[in-house]
Short mmCIF file of C-alpha atoms and ligand atoms in Angstrom, two decimals:
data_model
loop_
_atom_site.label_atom_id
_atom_site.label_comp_id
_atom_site.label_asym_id
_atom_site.label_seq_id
_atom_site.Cartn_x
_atom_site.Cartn_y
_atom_site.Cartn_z
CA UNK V 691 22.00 -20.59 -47.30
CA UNK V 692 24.14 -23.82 -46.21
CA UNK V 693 22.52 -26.34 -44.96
CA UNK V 694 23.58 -28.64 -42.06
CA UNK V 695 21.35 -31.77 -41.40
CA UNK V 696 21.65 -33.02 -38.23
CA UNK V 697 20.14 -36.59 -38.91
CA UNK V 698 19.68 -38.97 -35.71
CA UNK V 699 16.93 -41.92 -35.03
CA UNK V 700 18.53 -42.32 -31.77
CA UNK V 701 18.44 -38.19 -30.48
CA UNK V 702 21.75 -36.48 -29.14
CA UNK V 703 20.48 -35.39 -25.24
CA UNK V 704 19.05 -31.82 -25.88
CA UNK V 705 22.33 -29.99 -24.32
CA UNK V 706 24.03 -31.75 -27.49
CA UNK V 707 21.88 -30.06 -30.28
CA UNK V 708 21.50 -27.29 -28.24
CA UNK V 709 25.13 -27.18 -28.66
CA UNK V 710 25.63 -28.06 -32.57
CA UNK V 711 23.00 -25.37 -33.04
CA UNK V 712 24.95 -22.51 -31.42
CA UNK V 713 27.91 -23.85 -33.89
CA UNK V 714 26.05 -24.17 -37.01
CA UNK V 715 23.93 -20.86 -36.80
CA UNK V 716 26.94 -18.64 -35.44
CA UNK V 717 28.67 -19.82 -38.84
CA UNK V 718 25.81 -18.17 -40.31
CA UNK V 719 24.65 -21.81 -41.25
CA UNK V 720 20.76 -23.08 -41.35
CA UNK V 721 20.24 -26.15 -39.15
CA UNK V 722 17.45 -28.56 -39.62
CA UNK V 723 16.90 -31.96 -37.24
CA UNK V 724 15.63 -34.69 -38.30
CA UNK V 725 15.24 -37.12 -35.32
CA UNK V 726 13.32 -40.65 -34.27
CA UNK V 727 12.24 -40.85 -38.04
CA UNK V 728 11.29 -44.75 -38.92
CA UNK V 729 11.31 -44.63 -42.25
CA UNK V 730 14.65 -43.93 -44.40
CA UNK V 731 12.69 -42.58 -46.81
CA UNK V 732 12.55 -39.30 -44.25
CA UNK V 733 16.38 -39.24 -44.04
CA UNK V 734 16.48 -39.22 -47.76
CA UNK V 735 14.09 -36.67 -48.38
CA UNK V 736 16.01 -34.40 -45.82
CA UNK V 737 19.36 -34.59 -46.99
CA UNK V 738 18.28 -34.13 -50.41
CA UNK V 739 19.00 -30.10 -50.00
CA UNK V 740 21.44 -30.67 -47.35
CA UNK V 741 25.31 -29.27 -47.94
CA UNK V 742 26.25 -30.86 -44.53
CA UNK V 743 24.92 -34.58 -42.59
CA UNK V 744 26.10 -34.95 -39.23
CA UNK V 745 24.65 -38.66 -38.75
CA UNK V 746 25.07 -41.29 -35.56
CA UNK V 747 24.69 -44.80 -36.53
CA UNK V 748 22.52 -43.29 -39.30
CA UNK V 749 22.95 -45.50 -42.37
CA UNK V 750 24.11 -42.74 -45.24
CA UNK V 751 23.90 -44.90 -47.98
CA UNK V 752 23.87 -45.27 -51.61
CA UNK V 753 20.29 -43.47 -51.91
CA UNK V 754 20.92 -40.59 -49.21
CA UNK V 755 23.94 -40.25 -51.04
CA UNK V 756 22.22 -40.11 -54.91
CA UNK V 757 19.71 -37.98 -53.79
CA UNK V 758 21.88 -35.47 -52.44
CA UNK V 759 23.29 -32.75 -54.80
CA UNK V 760 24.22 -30.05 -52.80
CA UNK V 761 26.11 -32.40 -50.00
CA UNK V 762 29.63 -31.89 -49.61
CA UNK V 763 30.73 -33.55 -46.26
CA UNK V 764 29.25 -36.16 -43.80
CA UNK V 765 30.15 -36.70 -40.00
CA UNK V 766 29.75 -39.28 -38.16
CA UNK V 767 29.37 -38.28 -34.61
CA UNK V 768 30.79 -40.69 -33.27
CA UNK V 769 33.98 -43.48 -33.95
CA UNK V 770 32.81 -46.63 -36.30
CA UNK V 771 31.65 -45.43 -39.66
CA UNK V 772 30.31 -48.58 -41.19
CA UNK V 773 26.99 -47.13 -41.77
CA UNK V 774 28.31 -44.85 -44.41
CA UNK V 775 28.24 -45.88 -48.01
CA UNK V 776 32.61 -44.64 -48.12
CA UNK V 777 32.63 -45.78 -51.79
CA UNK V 778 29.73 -43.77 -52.96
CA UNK V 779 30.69 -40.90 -51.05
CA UNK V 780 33.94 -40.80 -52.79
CA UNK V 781 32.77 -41.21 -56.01
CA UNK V 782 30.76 -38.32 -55.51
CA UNK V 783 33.70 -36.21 -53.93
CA UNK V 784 31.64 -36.25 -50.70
CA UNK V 785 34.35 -35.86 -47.53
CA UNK V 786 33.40 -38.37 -44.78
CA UNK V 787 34.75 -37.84 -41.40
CA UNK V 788 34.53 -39.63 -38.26
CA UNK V 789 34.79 -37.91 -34.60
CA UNK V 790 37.42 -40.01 -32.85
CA UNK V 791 37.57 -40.42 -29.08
CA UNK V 792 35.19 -37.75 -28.27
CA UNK V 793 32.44 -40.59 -27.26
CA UNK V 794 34.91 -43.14 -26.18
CA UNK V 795 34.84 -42.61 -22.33
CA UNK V 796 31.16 -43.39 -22.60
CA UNK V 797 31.69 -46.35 -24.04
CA UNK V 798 34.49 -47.69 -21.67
CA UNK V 799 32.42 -47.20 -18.78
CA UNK V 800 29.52 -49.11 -20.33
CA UNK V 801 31.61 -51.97 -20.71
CA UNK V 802 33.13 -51.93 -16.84
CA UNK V 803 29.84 -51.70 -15.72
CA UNK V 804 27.91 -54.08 -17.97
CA UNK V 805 30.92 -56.90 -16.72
CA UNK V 806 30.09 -55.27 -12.91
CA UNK V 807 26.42 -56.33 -13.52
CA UNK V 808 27.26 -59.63 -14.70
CA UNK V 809 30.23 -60.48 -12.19
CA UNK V 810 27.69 -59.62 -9.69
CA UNK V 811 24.60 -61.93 -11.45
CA UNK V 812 22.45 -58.85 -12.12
CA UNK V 813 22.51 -58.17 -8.63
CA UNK V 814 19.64 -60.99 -8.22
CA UNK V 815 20.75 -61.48 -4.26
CA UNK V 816 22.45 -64.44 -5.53
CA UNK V 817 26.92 -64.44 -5.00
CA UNK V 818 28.89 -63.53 -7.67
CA UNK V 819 32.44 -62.81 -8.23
CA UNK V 820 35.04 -59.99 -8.28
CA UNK V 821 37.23 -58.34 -11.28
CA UNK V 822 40.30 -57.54 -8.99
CA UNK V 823 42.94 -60.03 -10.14
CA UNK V 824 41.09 -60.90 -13.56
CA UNK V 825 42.92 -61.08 -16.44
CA UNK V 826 41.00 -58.53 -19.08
CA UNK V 827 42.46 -58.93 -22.72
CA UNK V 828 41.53 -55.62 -24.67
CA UNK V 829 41.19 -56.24 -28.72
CA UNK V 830 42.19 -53.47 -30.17
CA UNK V 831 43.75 -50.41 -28.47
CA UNK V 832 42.59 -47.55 -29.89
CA UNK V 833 40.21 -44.68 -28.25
CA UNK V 834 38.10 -46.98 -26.15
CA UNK V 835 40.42 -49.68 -25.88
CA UNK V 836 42.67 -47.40 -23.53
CA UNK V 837 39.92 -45.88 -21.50
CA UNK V 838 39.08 -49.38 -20.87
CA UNK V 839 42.26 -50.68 -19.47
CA UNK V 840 42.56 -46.85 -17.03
CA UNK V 841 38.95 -48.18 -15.49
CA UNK V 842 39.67 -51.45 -15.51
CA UNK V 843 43.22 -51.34 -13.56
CA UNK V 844 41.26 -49.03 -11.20
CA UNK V 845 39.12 -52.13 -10.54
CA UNK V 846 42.71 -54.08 -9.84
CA UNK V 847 42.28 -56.18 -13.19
CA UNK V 848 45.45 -57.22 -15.26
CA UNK V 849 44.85 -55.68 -18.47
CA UNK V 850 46.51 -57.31 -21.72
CA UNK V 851 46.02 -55.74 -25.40
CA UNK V 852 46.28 -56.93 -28.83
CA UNK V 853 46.95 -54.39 -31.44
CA UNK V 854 48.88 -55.16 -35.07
CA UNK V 855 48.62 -51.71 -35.66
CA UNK V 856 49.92 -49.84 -32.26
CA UNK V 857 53.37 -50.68 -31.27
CA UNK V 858 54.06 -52.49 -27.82
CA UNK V 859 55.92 -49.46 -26.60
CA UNK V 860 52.64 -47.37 -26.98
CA UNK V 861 50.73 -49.76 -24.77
CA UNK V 862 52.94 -50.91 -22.79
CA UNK V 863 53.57 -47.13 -21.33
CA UNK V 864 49.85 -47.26 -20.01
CA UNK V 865 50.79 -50.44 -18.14
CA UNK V 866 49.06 -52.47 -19.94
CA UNK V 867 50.63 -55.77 -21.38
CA UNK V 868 51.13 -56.02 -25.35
CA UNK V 869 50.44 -59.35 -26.67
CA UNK V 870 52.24 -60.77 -30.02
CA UNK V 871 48.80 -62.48 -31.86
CA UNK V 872 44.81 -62.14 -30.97
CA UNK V 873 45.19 -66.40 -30.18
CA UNK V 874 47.47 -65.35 -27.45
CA UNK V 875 45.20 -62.69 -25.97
CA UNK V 876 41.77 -64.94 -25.83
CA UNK V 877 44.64 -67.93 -24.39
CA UNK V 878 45.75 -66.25 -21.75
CA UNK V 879 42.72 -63.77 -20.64
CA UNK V 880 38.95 -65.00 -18.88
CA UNK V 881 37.76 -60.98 -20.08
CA UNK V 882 37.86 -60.10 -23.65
CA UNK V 883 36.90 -56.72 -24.34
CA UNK V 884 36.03 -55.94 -28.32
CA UNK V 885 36.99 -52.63 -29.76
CA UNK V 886 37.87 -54.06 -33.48
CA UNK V 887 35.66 -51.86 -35.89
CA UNK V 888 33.26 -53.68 -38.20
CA UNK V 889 34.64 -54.23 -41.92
CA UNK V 890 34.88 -57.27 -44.47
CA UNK V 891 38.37 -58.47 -42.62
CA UNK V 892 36.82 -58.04 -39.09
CA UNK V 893 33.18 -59.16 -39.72
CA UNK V 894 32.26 -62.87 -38.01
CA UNK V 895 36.61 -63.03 -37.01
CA UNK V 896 35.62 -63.46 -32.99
CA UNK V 897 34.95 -67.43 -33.91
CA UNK V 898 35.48 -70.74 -32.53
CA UNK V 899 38.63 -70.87 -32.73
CA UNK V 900 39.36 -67.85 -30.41
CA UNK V 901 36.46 -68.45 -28.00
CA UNK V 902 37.35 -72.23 -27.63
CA UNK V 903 40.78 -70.74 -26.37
CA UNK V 904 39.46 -68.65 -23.70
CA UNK V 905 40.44 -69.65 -20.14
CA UNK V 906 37.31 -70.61 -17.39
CA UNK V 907 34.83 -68.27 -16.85
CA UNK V 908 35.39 -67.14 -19.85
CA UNK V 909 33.51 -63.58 -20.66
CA UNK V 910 33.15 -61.85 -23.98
CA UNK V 911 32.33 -57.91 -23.56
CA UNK V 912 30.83 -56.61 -26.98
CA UNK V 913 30.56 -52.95 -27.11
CA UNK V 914 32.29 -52.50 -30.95
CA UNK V 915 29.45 -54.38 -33.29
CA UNK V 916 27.23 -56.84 -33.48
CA UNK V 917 28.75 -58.38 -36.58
CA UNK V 918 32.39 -58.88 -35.54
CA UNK V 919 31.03 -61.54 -33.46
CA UNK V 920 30.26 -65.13 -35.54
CA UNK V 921 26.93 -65.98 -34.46
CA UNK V 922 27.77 -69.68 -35.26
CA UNK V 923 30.26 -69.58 -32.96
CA UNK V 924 28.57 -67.79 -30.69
CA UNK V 925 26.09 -70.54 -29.87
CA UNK V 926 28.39 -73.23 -30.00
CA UNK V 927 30.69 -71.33 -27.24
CA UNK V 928 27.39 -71.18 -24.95
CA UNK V 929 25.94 -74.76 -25.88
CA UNK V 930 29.57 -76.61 -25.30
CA UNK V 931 30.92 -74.53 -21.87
CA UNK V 932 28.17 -74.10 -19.17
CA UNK V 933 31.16 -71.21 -17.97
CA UNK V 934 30.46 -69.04 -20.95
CA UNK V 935 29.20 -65.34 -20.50
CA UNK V 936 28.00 -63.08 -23.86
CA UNK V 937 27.42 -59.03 -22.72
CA UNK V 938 27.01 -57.04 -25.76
CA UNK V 939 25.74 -53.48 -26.45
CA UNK V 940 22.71 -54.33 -28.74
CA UNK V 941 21.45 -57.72 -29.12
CA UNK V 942 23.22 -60.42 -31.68
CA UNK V 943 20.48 -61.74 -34.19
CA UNK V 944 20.58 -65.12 -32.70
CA UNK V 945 19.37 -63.30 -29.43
CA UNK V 946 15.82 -65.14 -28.80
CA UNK V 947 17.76 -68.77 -29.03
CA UNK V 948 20.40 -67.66 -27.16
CA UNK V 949 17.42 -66.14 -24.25
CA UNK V 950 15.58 -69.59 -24.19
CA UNK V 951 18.62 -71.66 -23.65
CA UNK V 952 21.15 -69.49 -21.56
CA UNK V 953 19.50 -67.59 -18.76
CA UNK V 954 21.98 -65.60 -16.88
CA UNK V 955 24.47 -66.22 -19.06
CA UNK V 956 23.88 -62.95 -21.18
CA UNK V 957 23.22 -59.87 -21.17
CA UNK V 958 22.09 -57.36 -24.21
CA UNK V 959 21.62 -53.89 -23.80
CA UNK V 960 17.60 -53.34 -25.37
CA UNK V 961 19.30 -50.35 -27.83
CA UNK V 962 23.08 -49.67 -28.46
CA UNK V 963 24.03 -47.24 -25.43
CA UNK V 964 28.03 -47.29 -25.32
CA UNK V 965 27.68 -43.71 -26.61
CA UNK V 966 24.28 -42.52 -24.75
CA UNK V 967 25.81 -39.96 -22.25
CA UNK V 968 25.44 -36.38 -22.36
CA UNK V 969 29.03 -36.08 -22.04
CA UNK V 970 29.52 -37.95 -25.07
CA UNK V 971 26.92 -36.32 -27.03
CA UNK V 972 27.62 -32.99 -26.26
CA UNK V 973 31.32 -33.91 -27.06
CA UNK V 974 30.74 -35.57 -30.41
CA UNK V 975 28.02 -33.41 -31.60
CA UNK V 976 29.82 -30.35 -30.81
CA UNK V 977 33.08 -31.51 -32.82
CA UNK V 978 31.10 -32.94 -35.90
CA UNK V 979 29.63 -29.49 -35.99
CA UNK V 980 32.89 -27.42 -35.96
CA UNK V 981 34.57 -30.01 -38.19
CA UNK V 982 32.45 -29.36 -40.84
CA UNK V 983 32.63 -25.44 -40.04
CA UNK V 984 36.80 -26.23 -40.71
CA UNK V 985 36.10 -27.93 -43.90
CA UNK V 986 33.31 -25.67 -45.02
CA UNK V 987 35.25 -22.66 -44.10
CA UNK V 988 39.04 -23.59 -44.58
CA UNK V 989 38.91 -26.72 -46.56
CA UNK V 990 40.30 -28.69 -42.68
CA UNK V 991 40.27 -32.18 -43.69
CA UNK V 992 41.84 -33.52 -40.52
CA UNK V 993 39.43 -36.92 -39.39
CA UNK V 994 38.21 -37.19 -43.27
CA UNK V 995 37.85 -41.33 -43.37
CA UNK V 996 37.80 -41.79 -47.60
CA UNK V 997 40.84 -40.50 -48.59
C1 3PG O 2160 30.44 -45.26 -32.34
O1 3PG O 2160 30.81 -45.92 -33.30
O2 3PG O 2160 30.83 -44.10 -32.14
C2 3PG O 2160 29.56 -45.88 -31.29
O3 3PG O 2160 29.21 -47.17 -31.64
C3 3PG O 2160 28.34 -45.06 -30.93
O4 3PG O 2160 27.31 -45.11 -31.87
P1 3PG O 2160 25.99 -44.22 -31.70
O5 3PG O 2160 26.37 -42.80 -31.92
O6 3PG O 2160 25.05 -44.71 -32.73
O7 3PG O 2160 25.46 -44.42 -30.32
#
Protein backbone atom coordinates (compact mmCIF):
# COMPACT_ATOMS: atom_id res chain seq x y z
CA UNK A 1 0.00 0.00 0.00
CA UNK A 2 1.42 3.72 -0.56
CA UNK A 3 2.65 5.26 2.01
CA UNK A 4 2.32 8.98 2.95
CA UNK A 5 4.47 10.25 5.94
CA UNK A 6 3.27 13.11 7.39
CA UNK A 7 6.54 14.18 9.29
CA UNK A 8 6.25 17.38 11.68
CA UNK A 9 8.32 18.29 15.09
CA UNK A 10 6.27 21.31 15.23
CA UNK A 11 2.37 19.49 14.84
CA UNK A 12 -0.18 20.86 12.14
CA UNK A 13 -3.41 21.94 14.68
CA UNK A 14 -5.47 18.62 14.73
CA UNK A 15 -8.24 20.04 12.13
CA UNK A 16 -5.05 20.04 9.71
CA UNK A 17 -4.21 16.23 9.92
CA UNK A 18 -7.56 15.56 10.45
CA UNK A 19 -7.80 17.02 7.10
CA UNK A 20 -4.62 15.42 5.18
CA UNK A 21 -5.99 12.17 6.58
CA UNK A 22 -9.42 12.33 4.88
CA UNK A 23 -7.15 13.11 1.59
CA UNK A 24 -4.63 10.49 1.90
CA UNK A 25 -6.97 7.52 3.00
CA UNK A 26 -9.87 8.44 0.44
CA UNK A 27 -6.96 7.96 -2.25
CA UNK A 28 -6.86 4.63 -0.83
CA UNK A 29 -3.41 5.76 0.67
CA UNK A 30 -1.94 4.57 4.30
CA UNK A 31 -1.05 7.58 6.48
CA UNK A 32 1.38 7.43 9.29
CA UNK A 33 2.40 10.73 11.65
CA UNK A 34 5.27 11.16 12.97
CA UNK A 35 5.16 14.30 15.23
CA UNK A 36 7.30 16.19 18.22
CA UNK A 37 10.07 13.49 17.56
CA UNK A 38 13.66 14.92 18.97
CA UNK A 39 15.76 12.82 17.47
CA UNK A 40 16.27 12.70 13.47
CA UNK A 41 17.09 9.43 13.77
CA UNK A 42 12.98 8.88 14.19
CA UNK A 43 12.34 10.85 10.96
CA UNK A 44 14.78 8.62 9.23
CA UNK A 45 13.58 5.48 10.39
CA UNK A 46 9.98 6.57 9.29
CA UNK A 47 10.49 7.62 5.93
CA UNK A 48 12.54 4.71 5.25
CA UNK A 49 9.19 2.80 3.80
CA UNK A 50 7.57 5.97 2.99
CA UNK A 51 6.46 6.64 -0.96
CA UNK A 52 5.28 10.16 0.12
CA UNK A 53 6.91 13.02 3.05
CA UNK A 54 4.82 15.88 3.59
CA UNK A 55 7.43 17.77 5.98
CA UNK A 56 7.23 21.57 7.67
CA UNK A 57 10.52 22.96 8.46
CA UNK A 58 11.49 19.27 8.74
CA UNK A 59 15.10 18.99 7.58
CA UNK A 60 14.81 16.09 4.63
CA UNK A 61 18.25 15.65 4.16
CA UNK A 62 20.92 13.65 2.68
CA UNK A 63 20.21 10.59 5.20
CA UNK A 64 16.22 10.76 5.10
CA UNK A 65 16.81 10.91 1.61
CA UNK A 66 19.47 7.62 1.38
CA UNK A 67 17.45 5.75 3.50
CA UNK A 68 14.44 6.07 1.59
CA UNK A 69 13.81 3.63 -1.34
CA UNK A 70 10.38 3.62 -1.95
CA UNK A 71 10.04 7.72 -1.77
CA UNK A 72 8.99 9.36 -4.77
CA UNK A 73 7.87 12.98 -3.83
CA UNK A 74 8.37 15.38 -0.83
CA UNK A 75 6.15 18.48 0.20
CA UNK A 76 6.90 21.01 1.98
CA UNK A 77 3.85 22.37 3.62
CA UNK A 78 4.59 25.38 3.58
CA UNK A 79 6.72 28.27 1.23
CA UNK A 80 10.75 28.22 2.00
CA UNK A 81 12.22 24.85 1.23
CA UNK A 82 15.73 25.22 2.51
CA UNK A 83 15.43 22.34 4.75
CA UNK A 84 15.33 19.96 1.89
CA UNK A 85 18.48 18.37 0.64
CA UNK A 86 17.10 19.67 -3.50
CA UNK A 87 20.37 18.15 -4.84
CA UNK A 88 20.00 14.76 -3.34
CA UNK A 89 16.50 14.61 -4.06
CA UNK A 90 17.18 15.08 -7.65
CA UNK A 91 19.76 12.80 -7.95
CA UNK A 92 17.52 10.32 -6.71
CA UNK A 93 14.56 11.41 -9.09
CA UNK A 94 12.70 12.40 -5.89
CA UNK A 95 10.00 15.41 -6.94
CA UNK A 96 10.16 18.19 -4.28
CA UNK A 97 7.38 20.58 -4.11
CA UNK A 98 6.65 23.51 -2.10
CA UNK A 99 2.92 24.80 -1.15
CA UNK A 100 3.01 28.46 -2.14
CA UNK A 101 0.80 31.10 -0.51
CA UNK A 102 -1.42 28.76 1.23
CA UNK A 103 0.35 29.80 4.76
CA UNK A 104 1.23 33.26 3.74
CA UNK A 105 -1.69 35.24 5.35
CA UNK A 106 -0.50 33.76 8.60
CA UNK A 107 2.58 34.98 8.26
CA UNK A 108 1.67 38.63 7.22
CA UNK A 109 -0.34 39.08 10.14
CA UNK A 110 2.44 37.90 12.44
CA UNK A 111 4.56 40.48 11.19
CA UNK A 112 1.79 43.56 11.57
CA UNK A 113 1.28 42.49 14.84
CA UNK A 114 4.76 41.65 16.11
CA UNK A 115 5.66 45.64 14.77
CA UNK A 116 2.04 46.55 16.75
CA UNK A 117 3.67 45.04 19.91
CA UNK A 118 6.79 46.78 19.49
CA UNK A 119 5.41 50.30 18.24
CA UNK A 120 3.43 50.05 21.31
CA UNK A 121 6.67 48.90 23.79
CA UNK A 122 5.08 45.52 24.58
CA UNK A 123 2.27 47.26 25.89
CA UNK A 124 4.43 47.85 29.25
CA UNK A 125 2.05 51.13 30.14
CA UNK A 126 4.88 53.03 28.86
CA UNK A 127 3.99 55.53 25.23
CA UNK A 128 4.85 54.30 22.14
CA UNK A 129 4.26 55.25 18.65
CA UNK A 130 1.89 54.74 15.68
CA UNK A 131 2.39 52.96 12.06
CA UNK A 132 -0.08 55.36 10.20
CA UNK A 133 2.21 57.50 8.05
CA UNK A 134 5.33 55.04 8.37
CA UNK A 135 7.15 54.29 5.58
CA UNK A 136 7.23 50.15 5.44
CA UNK A 137 9.75 48.89 2.68
CA UNK A 138 8.70 45.19 1.81
CA UNK A 139 11.87 42.93 0.48
CA UNK A 140 10.65 40.82 -1.71
CA UNK A 141 7.08 40.71 -3.08
CA UNK A 142 6.03 37.50 -3.41
CA UNK A 143 3.11 35.54 -1.37
CA UNK A 144 3.68 37.23 1.96
CA UNK A 145 5.23 40.21 0.74
CA UNK A 146 1.71 41.33 -0.74
CA UNK A 147 -0.43 40.27 2.14
CA UNK A 148 1.85 42.43 4.02
CA UNK A 149 1.52 45.65 2.21
CA UNK A 150 -2.98 44.89 2.06
CA UNK A 151 -2.58 44.90 6.19
CA UNK A 152 -0.22 47.28 6.37
CA UNK A 153 -2.02 50.13 4.13
CA UNK A 154 -5.05 49.18 6.28
CA UNK A 155 -2.93 50.46 9.19
CA UNK A 156 -2.38 53.86 6.89
CA UNK A 157 1.45 52.91 6.31
CA UNK A 158 3.20 53.85 2.94
CA UNK A 159 4.25 50.63 1.66
CA UNK A 160 7.41 50.48 -0.78
CA UNK A 161 8.73 47.01 -2.36
CA UNK A 162 11.85 45.79 -3.79
CA UNK A 163 11.61 42.94 -6.15
CA UNK A 164 14.34 42.15 -9.21
CA UNK A 165 12.20 39.51 -10.10
CA UNK A 166 8.41 41.06 -10.21
CA UNK A 167 7.98 43.88 -12.54
CA UNK A 168 6.96 47.45 -11.18
CA UNK A 169 3.68 47.22 -13.01
CA UNK A 170 2.77 44.08 -10.87
CA UNK A 171 3.31 45.99 -7.66
CA UNK A 172 2.59 48.99 -8.41
CA UNK A 173 -1.24 47.83 -9.26
CA UNK A 174 -1.57 46.90 -5.44
CA UNK A 175 -0.56 50.48 -4.63
CA UNK A 176 2.34 49.80 -3.42
CA UNK A 177 5.55 51.74 -4.58
CA UNK A 178 8.29 49.73 -6.69
CA UNK A 179 11.72 50.65 -5.84
CA UNK A 180 14.77 50.37 -8.50
CA UNK A 181 17.66 48.62 -5.90
CA UNK A 182 17.30 47.00 -2.16
CA UNK A 183 19.90 50.33 -1.07
CA UNK A 184 17.04 52.46 -2.11
CA UNK A 185 14.36 50.59 -0.17
CA UNK A 186 16.34 50.40 3.43
CA UNK A 187 17.27 54.55 2.32
CA UNK A 188 14.14 55.65 2.10
CA UNK A 189 11.94 53.30 4.58
CA UNK A 190 12.14 53.30 8.92
CA UNK A 191 10.09 49.48 8.41
CA UNK A 192 11.78 46.80 6.54
CA UNK A 193 9.85 43.81 6.22
CA UNK A 194 12.00 40.47 5.04
CA UNK A 195 10.38 38.00 2.75
CA UNK A 196 13.79 37.04 0.72
CA UNK A 197 14.02 33.12 1.02
CA UNK A 198 17.18 31.67 2.54
CA UNK A 199 19.88 30.42 -0.14
CA UNK A 200 23.79 30.87 -0.70
CA UNK A 201 23.03 34.46 -2.61
CA UNK A 202 20.57 35.58 0.17
CA UNK A 203 22.26 34.12 3.32
CA UNK A 204 23.99 37.02 5.79
CA UNK A 205 22.93 39.86 2.51
CA UNK A 206 20.71 42.10 5.23
CA UNK A 207 24.34 43.68 6.40
CA UNK A 208 25.82 46.84 7.38
CA UNK A 209 25.67 48.34 4.60
CA UNK A 210 21.81 48.24 4.23
CA UNK A 211 21.01 48.66 7.93
CA UNK A 212 23.47 51.68 8.28
CA UNK A 213 21.12 53.20 5.50
CA UNK A 214 17.96 52.88 7.28
CA UNK A 215 16.24 56.16 8.23
CA UNK A 216 15.51 56.90 12.38
CA UNK A 217 13.71 54.56 14.18
CA UNK A 218 14.79 52.29 12.10
CA UNK A 219 12.91 48.66 12.48
CA UNK A 220 13.86 45.39 10.91
CA UNK A 221 10.77 42.79 10.81
CA UNK A 222 12.23 39.15 10.28
CA UNK A 223 9.64 36.66 9.55
CA UNK A 224 11.63 34.89 6.26
CA UNK A 225 14.91 33.24 8.15
CA UNK A 226 17.12 33.57 10.60
CA UNK A 227 20.14 33.38 8.32
CA UNK A 228 19.38 36.11 5.76
CA UNK A 229 20.14 38.36 8.51
CA UNK A 230 24.27 38.96 9.16
CA UNK A 231 24.58 38.51 12.73
CA UNK A 232 27.76 40.73 12.58
CA UNK A 233 25.87 43.30 11.41
CA UNK A 234 23.24 42.74 13.41
CA UNK A 235 25.03 43.74 16.60
CA UNK A 236 26.84 46.46 15.23
CA UNK A 237 23.33 48.10 13.97
CA UNK A 238 22.11 47.78 17.79
CA UNK A 239 25.55 48.73 19.53
CA UNK A 240 26.11 52.01 17.11
CA UNK A 241 22.14 53.48 16.92
CA UNK A 242 20.36 53.51 20.38
CA UNK A 243 17.07 53.91 17.59
CA UNK A 244 17.51 50.39 16.35
CA UNK A 245 14.63 47.75 16.71
CA UNK A 246 15.31 43.70 15.71
CA UNK A 247 11.62 41.59 15.69
CA UNK A 248 12.21 38.30 14.22
CA UNK A 249 10.17 35.03 14.12
CA UNK A 250 12.68 32.68 15.96
CA UNK A 251 15.59 33.95 17.73
CA UNK A 252 19.08 34.93 15.76
CA UNK A 253 22.04 32.88 17.35
CA UNK A 254 23.55 35.95 18.77
CA UNK A 255 20.19 36.21 20.79
CA UNK A 256 21.55 36.00 24.59
CA UNK A 257 24.17 39.07 23.72
CA UNK A 258 21.80 40.82 21.98
CA UNK A 259 19.11 40.19 25.45
CA UNK A 260 21.83 41.47 27.92
CA UNK A 261 22.65 44.58 26.05
CA UNK A 262 19.36 45.74 24.24
CA UNK A 263 16.30 45.46 26.41
CA UNK A 264 13.29 46.58 24.60
CA UNK A 265 14.89 46.85 21.65
CA UNK A 266 13.93 43.24 20.41
CA UNK A 267 11.73 41.01 20.21
CA UNK A 268 12.00 37.04 19.23
CA UNK A 269 9.22 34.90 18.95
CA UNK A 270 10.33 31.62 21.59
CA UNK A 271 9.53 29.09 18.31
CA UNK A 272 8.99 30.14 14.59
CA UNK A 273 5.08 30.94 14.48
CA UNK A 274 4.56 33.00 11.10
CA UNK A 275 2.81 29.81 9.94
CA UNK A 276 1.10 28.54 13.39
CA UNK A 277 -2.63 29.22 12.52
CA UNK A 278 -5.18 26.74 11.89
CA UNK A 279 -6.04 28.51 8.85
CA UNK A 280 -2.70 28.06 7.58
CA UNK A 281 -2.31 24.58 8.56
CA UNK A 282 -5.37 23.31 7.46
CA UNK A 283 -4.60 25.21 4.14
CA UNK A 284 -1.09 23.92 3.59
CA UNK A 285 -1.58 20.51 4.88
CA UNK A 286 -4.59 19.97 2.91
CA UNK A 287 -2.79 21.07 -0.50
CA UNK A 288 0.54 19.11 0.22
CA UNK A 289 -1.78 16.19 0.59
CA UNK A 290 -3.73 16.50 -2.73
CA UNK A 291 -0.53 17.58 -4.51
CA UNK A 292 0.99 14.52 -4.00
CA UNK A 293 -2.47 12.66 -4.79
CA UNK A 294 -1.94 14.78 -8.49
CA UNK A 295 1.51 13.55 -8.85
CA UNK A 296 0.91 10.10 -7.49
CA UNK A 297 -2.17 9.73 -9.52
CA UNK A 298 -1.61 11.88 -12.77
CA UNK A 299 2.03 12.55 -12.74
CA UNK A 300 0.77 16.82 -11.75
CA UNK A 301 4.02 18.36 -11.30
CA UNK A 302 2.73 21.90 -10.93
CA UNK A 303 4.80 23.53 -7.50
CA UNK A 304 7.71 20.74 -8.08
CA UNK A 305 10.89 23.07 -6.77
CA UNK A 306 14.03 20.75 -8.47
CA UNK A 307 13.36 20.84 -11.85
C1 LIG B 1 7.40 28.62 5.44
O1 LIG B 1 8.48 28.63 4.85
O2 LIG B 1 6.37 28.21 4.89
C2 LIG B 1 7.28 29.22 6.81
O3 LIG B 1 8.51 29.64 7.28
C3 LIG B 1 6.58 28.33 7.81
O4 LIG B 1 7.36 27.29 8.31
P1 LIG B 1 6.74 26.19 9.30
O5 LIG B 1 5.79 25.36 8.52
O6 LIG B 1 7.90 25.41 9.78
O7 LIG B 1 6.04 26.90 10.41
Amino acid sequence: MTKVLVATVKPFAPAAVNGIREVVEGAGYEMALLEKYEDQKDFIDAASDADAIIIRSDKANAEVIAGANKLKIIVRAGAGYDNVDLEAATAKGIVVMNTPGQNSNAVAELALGMMVYMARNRFNGTSGRELRGKKLGIHAYGNVGRYVAEIAKGFGMKCYAFDPFISKEDIEKDGVIALDSVEELYSTCQFISLHIPANEKTKGSVNTDLLSMMPQGATLINTARKEVVCEDSLKKAFAERDDFIYISDIAPDCAEEIAEHYEGRFFFTPKKMGAQTSEANINAGIAAASQIKAFLEEGDRTYQVNK
